[in-house]
């Protein structure tokens, strides 16, 4: 099977809901086809399990995000 390298598709979206247990968000595309995307994982830049060191953030519903 021949594989082909294609460029990434980046979409501007709006956060609809946030799942704080699984660190996922549901988003809606801001441009056509305006589709909803579900259970998109998000990451904190750095999070250390020992004594809570690092940076931890949670997206908010209504905020803009970029999905690749």
Coordinates of C-alpha atoms in Angstrom, one line a residue:
X1 CA 0.0 0.0 0.0
X2 CA 1.4 3.4 -1.0
X3 CA 1.2 6.1 1.7
X4 CA 0.9 9.7 0.9
X5 CA 2.0 12.7 3.1
X6 CA -0.6 15.4 3.2
X7 CA -0.5 18.8 5.0
X8 CA -2.2 19.1 8.3
X9 CA -5.7 20.6 8.4
X10 CA -6.1 23.3 11.0
X11 CA -9.6 24.5 11.9
X12 CA -10.7 27.4 14.1
X13 CA -13.3 26.2 16.5
X14 CA -15.3 27.3 19.5
X15 CA -15.3 25.2 22.7
X16 CA -18.9 23.9 23.5
X17 CA -18.3 21.7 26.5
X18 CA -15.3 20.7 28.7
X19 CA -14.9 17.2 30.2
X20 CA -12.6 17.9 33.2
X21 CA -12.3 14.2 34.1
X22 CA -11.0 13.0 30.7
X23 CA -9.4 16.3 29.6
X24 CA -11.4 16.5 26.4
X25 CA -13.5 19.2 24.8
X26 CA -16.4 19.3 22.4
X27 CA -16.0 22.0 19.8
X28 CA -17.9 23.5 16.8
X29 CA -16.1 24.6 13.7
X30 CA -16.4 28.4 13.1
X31 CA -16.4 28.1 9.3
X32 CA -18.1 25.7 6.9
X33 CA -19.2 23.0 7.3
X34 CA -19.8 24.2 10.9
X35 CA -19.6 20.6 12.1
X36 CA -19.2 19.6 15.8
X37 CA -16.2 17.6 16.8
X38 CA -16.5 15.5 20.0
X39 CA -14.0 14.3 22.6
X40 CA -11.0 16.2 21.4
X41 CA -8.1 15.8 23.9
X42 CA -6.3 18.9 25.1
X43 CA -3.0 19.1 27.0
X44 CA -1.5 21.3 29.7
X45 CA 1.9 22.6 28.8
X46 CA 3.4 20.9 31.8
X47 CA 1.9 19.0 34.7
X48 CA 3.9 17.2 37.3
X49 CA 2.3 14.6 39.5
X50 CA 4.5 15.3 42.5
X51 CA 3.1 18.1 44.6
X52 CA 1.1 19.7 41.7
X53 CA 4.1 21.5 40.2
X54 CA 3.8 23.1 36.7
X55 CA 1.2 24.8 34.7
X56 CA -2.4 23.5 34.5
X57 CA -5.2 25.2 32.6
X58 CA -8.8 24.3 31.6
X59 CA -10.4 25.7 28.5
X60 CA -13.7 27.5 29.0
X61 CA -16.9 27.0 27.0
X62 CA -17.2 29.8 24.4
X63 CA -13.4 30.2 24.0
X64 CA -11.7 30.0 20.6
X65 CA -9.3 27.1 19.9
X66 CA -7.4 25.7 17.0
X67 CA -7.8 22.0 16.1
X68 CA -5.2 20.3 14.0

